[in-house]
């Protein structure tokens, strides 16, 4: 494993504010979407799928009735066979059929630490599954279930519109085959305070359709029955939230899944620094006059940021003309870049304003932060 040497600001803990700590506490609950205790085996009731598929006795199940747009009961009935429950040694989560030959798409945190899992289907059948590939950066994973002839749903790679209907399918708290409904509440969401804990909680779809522990890795569908997102996180009511759920856009999920299928890894642009929140107190400590930006807490020696001349204590004000209002905004912008891209930063360093360019590289496999 490669060792990365980092140059850091002295006592970076001084930069944590009470508000930032509260947001971080909320964000730590976000990725805990895996139910802790597997429930009893499902009853074995059968639901038809969106395409003809095999039943446990090997016969072909009939194709379901077509659903009119907005017919939620029929949409749920049609999509149920494409949404599974994944049981691990540590709990359970959800997943969505990605291909007819048994490939299941889910969250990385659902299967983390496991190579073997159990996959339960809406018709009551349970089979063994093998974790085929994972990507902690986007929190996505592929599981190969020991079953074929599965109904693959349509993955919609265009973003939904704010205000359109959404249905969440999965196994919240172990209640398998559960559907909750709402609307798309926002796009391109990043969870404030999450950057210090996870790289995955950026550029998400927001919905008020309830998402609970165990929903992770399940489906978010539109009113045409298309997959528009993979359930990722929620902010719990204890943080003062009301119906704040988040999903990975289907376009991101498909792109990463195809990369994982190709060679078991997904490429991500790497800058080589640790971003932090800029507050008036931090700006005062650094001796700068800046109201917005991202403070650099640490820089990897010989990484792209270091080679560009970025130092701990610098404030990144913009990337390619896009204002950087929070660490999560920087991560979201980097998510849209590729290794090999050159990006320009406007940087504040005490009383200096600098224009620096960094040549992004592929994220080292040993570094998922």
PDB file of N, CA, C and O in Angstrom, residues 166-238:
ATOM      1  N   UNK A 166     -41.890  10.928  -7.208  1.00  0.00           N
ATOM      2  CA  UNK A 166     -40.837   9.931  -6.969  1.00  0.00           C
ATOM      3  C   UNK A 166     -41.358   8.880  -6.006  1.00  0.00           C
ATOM      4  O   UNK A 166     -42.096   9.187  -5.057  1.00  0.00           O
ATOM      5  N   UNK A 167     -40.963   7.624  -6.241  1.00  0.00           N
ATOM      6  CA  UNK A 167     -41.301   6.514  -5.358  1.00  0.00           C
ATOM      7  C   UNK A 167     -40.002   5.815  -4.969  1.00  0.00           C
ATOM      8  O   UNK A 167     -39.162   5.537  -5.823  1.00  0.00           O
ATOM      9  N   UNK A 168     -39.850   5.550  -3.686  1.00  0.00           N
ATOM     10  CA  UNK A 168     -38.679   4.845  -3.157  1.00  0.00           C
ATOM     11  C   UNK A 168     -39.078   3.412  -2.842  1.00  0.00           C
ATOM     12  O   UNK A 168     -40.062   3.173  -2.139  1.00  0.00           O
ATOM     13  N   UNK A 169     -38.320   2.456  -3.377  1.00  0.00           N
ATOM     14  CA  UNK A 169     -38.557   1.028  -3.135  1.00  0.00           C
ATOM     15  C   UNK A 169     -37.346   0.425  -2.443  1.00  0.00           C
ATOM     16  O   UNK A 169     -36.213   0.666  -2.833  1.00  0.00           O
ATOM     17  N   UNK A 170     -37.591  -0.368  -1.408  1.00  0.00           N
ATOM     18  CA  UNK A 170     -36.491  -1.003  -0.693  1.00  0.00           C
ATOM     19  C   UNK A 170     -36.980  -1.698   0.547  1.00  0.00           C
ATOM     20  O   UNK A 170     -38.164  -2.060   0.654  1.00  0.00           O
ATOM     21  N   UNK A 171     -36.068  -1.865   1.512  1.00  0.00           N
ATOM     22  CA  UNK A 171     -36.383  -2.610   2.738  1.00  0.00           C
ATOM     23  C   UNK A 171     -36.035  -1.790   3.971  1.00  0.00           C
ATOM     24  O   UNK A 171     -35.115  -2.144   4.729  1.00  0.00           O
ATOM     25  N   UNK A 172     -36.734  -0.690   4.217  1.00  0.00           N
ATOM     26  CA  UNK A 172     -36.418   0.135   5.388  1.00  0.00           C
ATOM     27  C   UNK A 172     -36.657  -0.637   6.682  1.00  0.00           C
ATOM     28  O   UNK A 172     -37.710  -1.248   6.870  1.00  0.00           O
ATOM     29  N   UNK A 173     -35.636  -0.623   7.555  1.00  0.00           N
ATOM     30  CA  UNK A 173     -35.718  -1.301   8.849  1.00  0.00           C
ATOM     31  C   UNK A 173     -36.084  -2.776   8.708  1.00  0.00           C
ATOM     32  O   UNK A 173     -36.642  -3.383   9.618  1.00  0.00           O
ATOM     33  N   UNK A 174     -35.769  -3.360   7.541  1.00  0.00           N
ATOM     34  CA  UNK A 174     -36.037  -4.768   7.323  1.00  0.00           C
ATOM     35  C   UNK A 174     -37.422  -5.085   6.815  1.00  0.00           C
ATOM     36  O   UNK A 174     -37.738  -6.257   6.578  1.00  0.00           O
ATOM     37  N   UNK A 175     -38.278  -4.077   6.621  1.00  0.00           N
ATOM     38  CA  UNK A 175     -39.609  -4.317   6.068  1.00  0.00           C
ATOM     39  C   UNK A 175     -39.478  -4.402   4.546  1.00  0.00           C
ATOM     40  O   UNK A 175     -39.518  -3.382   3.847  1.00  0.00           O
ATOM     41  N   UNK A 176     -39.347  -5.632   4.063  1.00  0.00           N
ATOM     42  CA  UNK A 176     -39.068  -5.835   2.642  1.00  0.00           C
ATOM     43  C   UNK A 176     -40.244  -5.393   1.772  1.00  0.00           C
ATOM     44  O   UNK A 176     -41.397  -5.384   2.196  1.00  0.00           O
ATOM     45  N   UNK A 177     -39.897  -5.025   0.529  1.00  0.00           N
ATOM     46  CA  UNK A 177     -40.895  -4.643  -0.484  1.00  0.00           C
ATOM     47  C   UNK A 177     -41.747  -3.457  -0.030  1.00  0.00           C
ATOM     48  O   UNK A 177     -42.963  -3.439  -0.208  1.00  0.00           O
ATOM     49  N   UNK A 178     -41.086  -2.466   0.561  1.00  0.00           N
ATOM     50  CA  UNK A 178     -41.780  -1.270   1.033  1.00  0.00           C
ATOM     51  C   UNK A 178     -41.682  -0.166  -0.015  1.00  0.00           C
ATOM     52  O   UNK A 178     -40.635   0.037  -0.631  1.00  0.00           O
ATOM     53  N   UNK A 179     -42.778   0.562  -0.219  1.00  0.00           N
ATOM     54  CA  UNK A 179     -42.804   1.701  -1.133  1.00  0.00           C
ATOM     55  C   UNK A 179     -43.188   2.955  -0.355  1.00  0.00           C
ATOM     56  O   UNK A 179     -44.122   2.942   0.447  1.00  0.00           O
ATOM     57  N   UNK A 180     -42.441   4.039  -0.584  1.00  0.00           N
ATOM     58  CA  UNK A 180     -42.801   5.348  -0.049  1.00  0.00           C
ATOM     59  C   UNK A 180     -42.801   6.337  -1.214  1.00  0.00           C
ATOM     60  O   UNK A 180     -42.071   6.146  -2.192  1.00  0.00           O
ATOM     61  N   UNK A 181     -43.605   7.380  -1.120  1.00  0.00           N
ATOM     62  CA  UNK A 181     -43.775   8.280  -2.266  1.00  0.00           C
ATOM     63  C   UNK A 181     -43.613   9.738  -1.854  1.00  0.00           C
ATOM     64  O   UNK A 181     -43.820  10.106  -0.696  1.00  0.00           O
ATOM     65  N   UNK A 182     -43.242  10.556  -2.838  1.00  0.00           N
ATOM     66  CA  UNK A 182     -43.092  11.988  -2.622  1.00  0.00           C
ATOM     67  C   UNK A 182     -42.774  12.651  -3.946  1.00  0.00           C
ATOM     68  O   UNK A 182     -43.238  12.209  -4.996  1.00  0.00           O
ATOM     69  N   UNK A 183     -41.950  13.680  -3.897  1.00  0.00           N
ATOM     70  CA  UNK A 183     -41.527  14.375  -5.101  1.00  0.00           C
ATOM     71  C   UNK A 183     -40.012  14.550  -5.086  1.00  0.00           C
ATOM     72  O   UNK A 183     -39.358  14.316  -4.061  1.00  0.00           O
ATOM     73  N   UNK A 184     -39.470  14.951  -6.223  1.00  0.00           N
ATOM     74  CA  UNK A 184     -38.071  15.351  -6.276  1.00  0.00           C
ATOM     75  C   UNK A 184     -38.001  16.771  -5.716  1.00  0.00           C
ATOM     76  O   UNK A 184     -38.645  17.691  -6.220  1.00  0.00           O
ATOM     77  N   UNK A 185     -37.209  16.938  -4.652  1.00  0.00           N
ATOM     78  CA  UNK A 185     -37.167  18.220  -3.956  1.00  0.00           C
ATOM     79  C   UNK A 185     -36.020  19.111  -4.410  1.00  0.00           C
ATOM     80  O   UNK A 185     -36.057  20.331  -4.206  1.00  0.00           O
ATOM     81  N   UNK A 186     -34.969  18.521  -4.983  1.00  0.00           N
ATOM     82  CA  UNK A 186     -33.823  19.314  -5.405  1.00  0.00           C
ATOM     83  C   UNK A 186     -32.827  18.463  -6.157  1.00  0.00           C
ATOM     84  O   UNK A 186     -32.856  17.220  -6.095  1.00  0.00           O
ATOM     85  N   UNK A 187     -31.940  19.114  -6.888  1.00  0.00           N
ATOM     86  CA  UNK A 187     -30.891  18.451  -7.661  1.00  0.00           C
ATOM     87  C   UNK A 187     -29.522  19.013  -7.268  1.00  0.00           C
ATOM     88  O   UNK A 187     -29.434  20.102  -6.703  1.00  0.00           O
ATOM     89  N   UNK A 188     -28.484  18.257  -7.572  1.00  0.00           N
ATOM     90  CA  UNK A 188     -27.105  18.692  -7.322  1.00  0.00           C
ATOM     91  C   UNK A 188     -26.899  19.062  -5.854  1.00  0.00           C
ATOM     92  O   UNK A 188     -26.212  20.036  -5.530  1.00  0.00           O
ATOM     93  N   UNK A 189     -27.484  18.279  -4.972  1.00  0.00           N
ATOM     94  CA  UNK A 189     -27.359  18.557  -3.548  1.00  0.00           C
ATOM     95  C   UNK A 189     -26.066  17.950  -2.992  1.00  0.00           C
ATOM     96  O   UNK A 189     -25.680  16.845  -3.358  1.00  0.00           O
ATOM     97  N   UNK A 190     -25.437  18.680  -2.085  1.00  0.00           N
ATOM     98  CA  UNK A 190     -24.322  18.167  -1.305  1.00  0.00           C
ATOM     99  C   UNK A 190     -24.674  18.354   0.157  1.00  0.00           C
ATOM    100  O   UNK A 190     -25.309  19.347   0.537  1.00  0.00           O
ATOM    101  N   UNK A 191     -24.263  17.407   1.005  1.00  0.00           N
ATOM    102  CA  UNK A 191     -24.635  17.451   2.410  1.00  0.00           C
ATOM    103  C   UNK A 191     -23.622  18.296   3.169  1.00  0.00           C
ATOM    104  O   UNK A 191     -22.446  17.934   3.243  1.00  0.00           O
ATOM    105  N   UNK A 192     -24.019  19.440   3.711  1.00  0.00           N
ATOM    106  CA  UNK A 192     -23.073  20.289   4.435  1.00  0.00           C
ATOM    107  C   UNK A 192     -22.387  19.527   5.570  1.00  0.00           C
ATOM    108  O   UNK A 192     -23.025  18.785   6.314  1.00  0.00           O
ATOM    109  N   UNK A 193     -21.098  19.709   5.682  1.00  0.00           N
ATOM    110  CA  UNK A 193     -20.347  19.072   6.750  1.00  0.00           C
ATOM    111  C   UNK A 193     -19.916  17.656   6.457  1.00  0.00           C
ATOM    112  O   UNK A 193     -19.250  17.024   7.280  1.00  0.00           O
ATOM    113  N   UNK A 194     -20.263  17.116   5.280  1.00  0.00           N
ATOM    114  CA  UNK A 194     -19.957  15.710   5.005  1.00  0.00           C
ATOM    115  C   UNK A 194     -18.555  15.487   4.454  1.00  0.00           C
ATOM    116  O   UNK A 194     -18.057  14.366   4.477  1.00  0.00           O
ATOM    117  N   UNK A 195     -17.896  16.529   3.948  1.00  0.00           N
ATOM    118  CA  UNK A 195     -16.626  16.349   3.247  1.00  0.00           C
ATOM    119  C   UNK A 195     -15.551  15.750   4.144  1.00  0.00           C
ATOM    120  O   UNK A 195     -14.675  15.027   3.665  1.00  0.00           O
ATOM    121  N   UNK A 196     -15.612  16.042   5.442  1.00  0.00           N
ATOM    122  CA  UNK A 196     -14.594  15.509   6.341  1.00  0.00           C
ATOM    123  C   UNK A 196     -14.832  14.047   6.680  1.00  0.00           C
ATOM    124  O   UNK A 196     -13.980  13.388   7.283  1.00  0.00           O
ATOM    125  N   UNK A 197     -15.994  13.524   6.286  1.00  0.00           N
ATOM    126  CA  UNK A 197     -16.362  12.145   6.618  1.00  0.00           C
ATOM    127  C   UNK A 197     -16.496  11.245   5.402  1.00  0.00           C
ATOM    128  O   UNK A 197     -16.255  10.039   5.481  1.00  0.00           O
ATOM    129  N   UNK A 198     -16.887  11.808   4.253  1.00  0.00           N
ATOM    130  CA  UNK A 198     -17.181  10.981   3.081  1.00  0.00           C
ATOM    131  C   UNK A 198     -17.020  11.797   1.817  1.00  0.00           C
ATOM    132  O   UNK A 198     -17.259  13.013   1.802  1.00  0.00           O
ATOM    133  N   UNK A 199     -16.602  11.120   0.743  1.00  0.00           N
ATOM    134  CA  UNK A 199     -16.536  11.754  -0.568  1.00  0.00           C
ATOM    135  C   UNK A 199     -17.806  11.544  -1.375  1.00  0.00           C
ATOM    136  O   UNK A 199     -17.945  12.094  -2.464  1.00  0.00           O
ATOM    137  N   UNK A 200     -18.727  10.758  -0.859  1.00  0.00           N
ATOM    138  CA  UNK A 200     -19.871  10.319  -1.667  1.00  0.00           C
ATOM    139  C   UNK A 200     -21.084  11.220  -1.579  1.00  0.00           C
ATOM    140  O   UNK A 200     -21.978  11.143  -2.423  1.00  0.00           O
ATOM    141  N   UNK A 201     -21.164  12.067  -0.559  1.00  0.00           N
ATOM    142  CA  UNK A 201     -22.407  12.800  -0.310  1.00  0.00           C
ATOM    143  C   UNK A 201     -22.429  14.135  -1.039  1.00  0.00           C
ATOM    144  O   UNK A 201     -22.687  15.197  -0.458  1.00  0.00           O
ATOM    145  N   UNK A 202     -22.144  14.086  -2.343  1.00  0.00           N
ATOM    146  CA  UNK A 202     -22.159  15.292  -3.173  1.00  0.00           C
ATOM    147  C   UNK A 202     -22.901  14.999  -4.468  1.00  0.00           C
ATOM    148  O   UNK A 202     -23.011  13.858  -4.899  1.00  0.00           O
ATOM    149  N   UNK A 203     -23.435  16.062  -5.080  1.00  0.00           N
ATOM    150  CA  UNK A 203     -24.126  15.983  -6.361  1.00  0.00           C
ATOM    151  C   UNK A 203     -25.238  14.930  -6.336  1.00  0.00           C
ATOM    152  O   UNK A 203     -25.322  14.057  -7.203  1.00  0.00           O
ATOM    153  N   UNK A 204     -26.112  15.028  -5.348  1.00  0.00           N
ATOM    154  CA  UNK A 204     -27.171  14.049  -5.136  1.00  0.00           C
ATOM    155  C   UNK A 204     -28.530  14.608  -5.532  1.00  0.00           C
ATOM    156  O   UNK A 204     -28.720  15.816  -5.652  1.00  0.00           O
ATOM    157  N   UNK A 205     -29.483  13.702  -5.727  1.00  0.00           N
ATOM    158  CA  UNK A 205     -30.887  14.052  -5.892  1.00  0.00           C
ATOM    159  C   UNK A 205     -31.524  14.099  -4.504  1.00  0.00           C
ATOM    160  O   UNK A 205     -31.306  13.206  -3.680  1.00  0.00           O
ATOM    161  N   UNK A 206     -32.297  15.125  -4.234  1.00  0.00           N
ATOM    162  CA  UNK A 206     -33.010  15.235  -2.960  1.00  0.00           C
ATOM    163  C   UNK A 206     -34.482  14.910  -3.173  1.00  0.00           C
ATOM    164  O   UNK A 206     -35.085  15.308  -4.166  1.00  0.00           O
ATOM    165  N   UNK A 207     -35.063  14.164  -2.235  1.00  0.00           N
ATOM    166  CA  UNK A 207     -36.481  13.814  -2.309  1.00  0.00           C
ATOM    167  C   UNK A 207     -37.105  13.865  -0.926  1.00  0.00           C
ATOM    168  O   UNK A 207     -36.417  13.667   0.091  1.00  0.00           O
ATOM    169  N   UNK A 208     -38.418  14.141  -0.881  1.00  0.00           N
ATOM    170  CA  UNK A 208     -39.123  14.058   0.388  1.00  0.00           C
ATOM    171  C   UNK A 208     -39.813  12.711   0.558  1.00  0.00           C
ATOM    172  O   UNK A 208     -40.483  12.485   1.566  1.00  0.00           O
ATOM    173  N   UNK A 209     -39.651  11.794  -0.414  1.00  0.00           N
ATOM    174  CA  UNK A 209     -40.130  10.422  -0.217  1.00  0.00           C
ATOM    175  C   UNK A 209     -39.287   9.795   0.892  1.00  0.00           C
ATOM    176  O   UNK A 209     -38.067   9.792   0.812  1.00  0.00           O
ATOM    177  N   UNK A 210     -39.904   9.294   1.951  1.00  0.00           N
ATOM    178  CA  UNK A 210     -39.131   8.840   3.107  1.00  0.00           C
ATOM    179  C   UNK A 210     -38.106   7.770   2.766  1.00  0.00           C
ATOM    180  O   UNK A 210     -38.393   6.790   2.083  1.00  0.00           O
ATOM    181  N   UNK A 211     -36.868   7.989   3.233  1.00  0.00           N
ATOM    182  CA  UNK A 211     -35.767   7.028   3.143  1.00  0.00           C
ATOM    183  C   UNK A 211     -35.327   6.738   4.569  1.00  0.00           C
ATOM    184  O   UNK A 211     -35.137   7.655   5.365  1.00  0.00           O
ATOM    185  N   UNK A 212     -35.174   5.459   4.899  1.00  0.00           N
ATOM    186  CA  UNK A 212     -34.855   5.041   6.261  1.00  0.00           C
ATOM    187  C   UNK A 212     -33.721   4.029   6.233  1.00  0.00           C
ATOM    188  O   UNK A 212     -33.338   3.538   5.164  1.00  0.00           O
ATOM    189  N   UNK A 213     -33.146   3.687   7.406  1.00  0.00           N
ATOM    190  CA  UNK A 213     -32.126   2.641   7.435  1.00  0.00           C
ATOM    191  C   UNK A 213     -32.648   1.363   6.779  1.00  0.00           C
ATOM    192  O   UNK A 213     -33.760   0.909   7.068  1.00  0.00           O
ATOM    193  N   UNK A 214     -31.873   0.798   5.887  1.00  0.00           N
ATOM    194  CA  UNK A 214     -32.284  -0.387   5.132  1.00  0.00           C
ATOM    195  C   UNK A 214     -32.688  -0.062   3.709  1.00  0.00           C
ATOM    196  O   UNK A 214     -32.691  -0.940   2.848  1.00  0.00           O
ATOM    197  N   UNK A 215     -33.047   1.200   3.434  1.00  0.00           N
ATOM    198  CA  UNK A 215     -33.354   1.624   2.067  1.00  0.00           C
ATOM    199  C   UNK A 215     -32.099   1.749   1.207  1.00  0.00           C
ATOM    200  O   UNK A 215     -32.177   1.751  -0.027  1.00  0.00           O
ATOM    201  N   UNK A 216     -30.947   1.900   1.842  1.00  0.00           N
ATOM    202  CA  UNK A 216     -29.708   2.146   1.102  1.00  0.00           C
ATOM    203  C   UNK A 216     -29.510   1.139  -0.016  1.00  0.00           C
ATOM    204  O   UNK A 216     -29.602  -0.078   0.184  1.00  0.00           O
ATOM    205  N   UNK A 217     -29.205   1.646  -1.214  1.00  0.00           N
ATOM    206  CA  UNK A 217     -28.976   0.781  -2.364  1.00  0.00           C
ATOM    207  C   UNK A 217     -30.231   0.454  -3.134  1.00  0.00           C
ATOM    208  O   UNK A 217     -30.158  -0.169  -4.196  1.00  0.00           O
ATOM    209  N   UNK A 218     -31.392   0.863  -2.628  1.00  0.00           N
ATOM    210  CA  UNK A 218     -32.657   0.577  -3.297  1.00  0.00           C
ATOM    211  C   UNK A 218     -32.959   1.582  -4.398  1.00  0.00           C
ATOM    212  O   UNK A 218     -32.150   2.452  -4.728  1.00  0.00           O
ATOM    213  N   UNK A 219     -34.147   1.467  -4.959  1.00  0.00           N
ATOM    214  CA  UNK A 219     -34.505   2.238  -6.144  1.00  0.00           C
ATOM    215  C   UNK A 219     -35.309   3.480  -5.803  1.00  0.00           C
ATOM    216  O   UNK A 219     -36.178   3.456  -4.929  1.00  0.00           O
ATOM    217  N   UNK A 220     -35.021   4.552  -6.525  1.00  0.00           N
ATOM    218  CA  UNK A 220     -35.904   5.708  -6.597  1.00  0.00           C
ATOM    219  C   UNK A 220     -36.391   5.761  -8.039  1.00  0.00           C
ATOM    220  O   UNK A 220     -35.584   5.818  -8.967  1.00  0.00           O
ATOM    221  N   UNK A 221     -37.718   5.709  -8.227  1.00  0.00           N
ATOM    222  CA  UNK A 221     -38.267   5.659  -9.577  1.00  0.00           C
ATOM    223  C   UNK A 221     -39.147   6.881  -9.839  1.00  0.00           C
ATOM    224  O   UNK A 221     -39.634   7.520  -8.902  1.00  0.00           O
ATOM    225  N   UNK A 222     -39.328   7.171 -11.127  1.00  0.00           N
ATOM    226  CA  UNK A 222     -40.227   8.258 -11.510  1.00  0.00           C
ATOM    227  C   UNK A 222     -41.614   7.697 -11.802  1.00  0.00           C
ATOM    228  O   UNK A 222     -41.876   6.496 -11.619  1.00  0.00           O
ATOM    229  N   UNK A 223     -42.493   8.539 -12.273  1.00  0.00           N
ATOM    230  CA  UNK A 223     -43.872   8.130 -12.504  1.00  0.00           C
ATOM    231  C   UNK A 223     -44.050   7.328 -13.793  1.00  0.00           C
ATOM    232  O   UNK A 223     -45.156   6.945 -14.148  1.00  0.00           O
ATOM    233  N   UNK A 224     -42.942   7.031 -14.478  1.00  0.00           N
ATOM    234  CA  UNK A 224     -42.967   6.130 -15.636  1.00  0.00           C
ATOM    235  C   UNK A 224     -42.335   4.786 -15.294  1.00  0.00           C
ATOM    236  O   UNK A 224     -42.170   3.940 -16.165  1.00  0.00           O
ATOM    237  N   UNK A 225     -41.932   4.620 -14.036  1.00  0.00           N
ATOM    238  CA  UNK A 225     -41.341   3.366 -13.607  1.00  0.00           C
ATOM    239  C   UNK A 225     -39.877   3.222 -13.964  1.00  0.00           C
ATOM    240  O   UNK A 225     -39.348   2.109 -13.945  1.00  0.00           O
ATOM    241  N   UNK A 226     -39.201   4.334 -14.259  1.00  0.00           N
ATOM    242  CA  UNK A 226     -37.781   4.290 -14.592  1.00  0.00           C
ATOM    243  C   UNK A 226     -36.943   4.575 -13.347  1.00  0.00           C
ATOM    244  O   UNK A 226     -37.334   5.368 -12.492  1.00  0.00           O
ATOM    245  N   UNK A 227     -35.790   3.926 -13.258  1.00  0.00           N
ATOM    246  CA  UNK A 227     -34.885   4.181 -12.146  1.00  0.00           C
ATOM    247  C   UNK A 227     -34.238   5.541 -12.370  1.00  0.00           C
ATOM    248  O   UNK A 227     -33.541   5.756 -13.368  1.00  0.00           O
ATOM    249  N   UNK A 228     -34.434   6.468 -11.430  1.00  0.00           N
ATOM    250  CA  UNK A 228     -33.795   7.780 -11.536  1.00  0.00           C
ATOM    251  C   UNK A 228     -32.721   7.977 -10.477  1.00  0.00           C
ATOM    252  O   UNK A 228     -31.942   8.932 -10.553  1.00  0.00           O
ATOM    253  N   UNK A 229     -32.644   7.065  -9.507  1.00  0.00           N
ATOM    254  CA  UNK A 229     -31.624   7.193  -8.477  1.00  0.00           C
ATOM    255  C   UNK A 229     -31.496   5.941  -7.641  1.00  0.00           C
ATOM    256  O   UNK A 229     -32.384   5.080  -7.634  1.00  0.00           O
ATOM    257  N   UNK A 230     -30.361   5.848  -6.950  1.00  0.00           N
ATOM    258  CA  UNK A 230     -30.099   4.776  -5.990  1.00  0.00           C
ATOM    259  C   UNK A 230     -30.076   5.408  -4.603  1.00  0.00           C
ATOM    260  O   UNK A 230     -29.276   6.317  -4.335  1.00  0.00           O
ATOM    261  N   UNK A 231     -30.965   4.957  -3.726  1.00  0.00           N
ATOM    262  CA  UNK A 231     -31.080   5.546  -2.391  1.00  0.00           C
ATOM    263  C   UNK A 231     -29.727   5.551  -1.685  1.00  0.00           C
ATOM    264  O   UNK A 231     -29.022   4.535  -1.666  1.00  0.00           O
ATOM    265  N   UNK A 232     -29.382   6.684  -1.101  1.00  0.00           N
ATOM    266  CA  UNK A 232     -28.047   6.854  -0.540  1.00  0.00           C
ATOM    267  C   UNK A 232     -28.060   7.234   0.934  1.00  0.00           C
ATOM    268  O   UNK A 232     -27.309   6.675   1.722  1.00  0.00           O
ATOM    269  N   UNK A 233     -28.878   8.205   1.318  1.00  0.00           N
ATOM    270  CA  UNK A 233     -28.745   8.761   2.660  1.00  0.00           C
ATOM    271  C   UNK A 233     -30.009   9.491   3.065  1.00  0.00           C
ATOM    272  O   UNK A 233     -30.876   9.785   2.241  1.00  0.00           O
ATOM    273  N   UNK A 234     -30.084   9.810   4.343  1.00  0.00           N
ATOM    274  CA  UNK A 234     -31.175  10.623   4.865  1.00  0.00           C
ATOM    275  C   UNK A 234     -30.613  11.421   6.031  1.00  0.00           C
ATOM    276  O   UNK A 234     -29.586  11.063   6.620  1.00  0.00           O
ATOM    277  N   UNK A 235     -31.250  12.534   6.331  1.00  0.00           N
ATOM    278  CA  UNK A 235     -30.913  13.278   7.542  1.00  0.00           C
ATOM    279  C   UNK A 235     -31.993  12.971   8.570  1.00  0.00           C
ATOM    280  O   UNK A 235     -33.184  13.167   8.308  1.00  0.00           O
ATOM    281  N   UNK A 236     -31.624  12.453   9.731  1.00  0.00           N
ATOM    282  CA  UNK A 236     -32.627  11.981  10.693  1.00  0.00           C
ATOM    283  C   UNK A 236     -33.374  13.133  11.352  1.00  0.00           C
ATOM    284  O   UNK A 236     -32.866  14.254  11.453  1.00  0.00           O
ATOM    285  N   UNK A 237     -34.588  12.864  11.818  1.00  0.00           N
ATOM    286  CA  UNK A 237     -35.368  13.896  12.515  1.00  0.00           C
ATOM    287  C   UNK A 237     -34.635  14.477  13.718  1.00  0.00           C
ATOM    288  O   UNK A 237     -34.872  15.627  14.088  1.00  0.00           O
ATOM    289  N   UNK A 238     -33.752  13.691  14.346  1.00  0.00           N
ATOM    290  CA  UNK A 238     -33.014  14.191  15.508  1.00  0.00           C
ATOM    291  C   UNK A 238     -32.140  15.387  15.162  1.00  0.00           C
ATOM    292  O   UNK A 238     -31.749  16.158  16.040  1.00  0.00           O
TER     293      UNK A 238
END
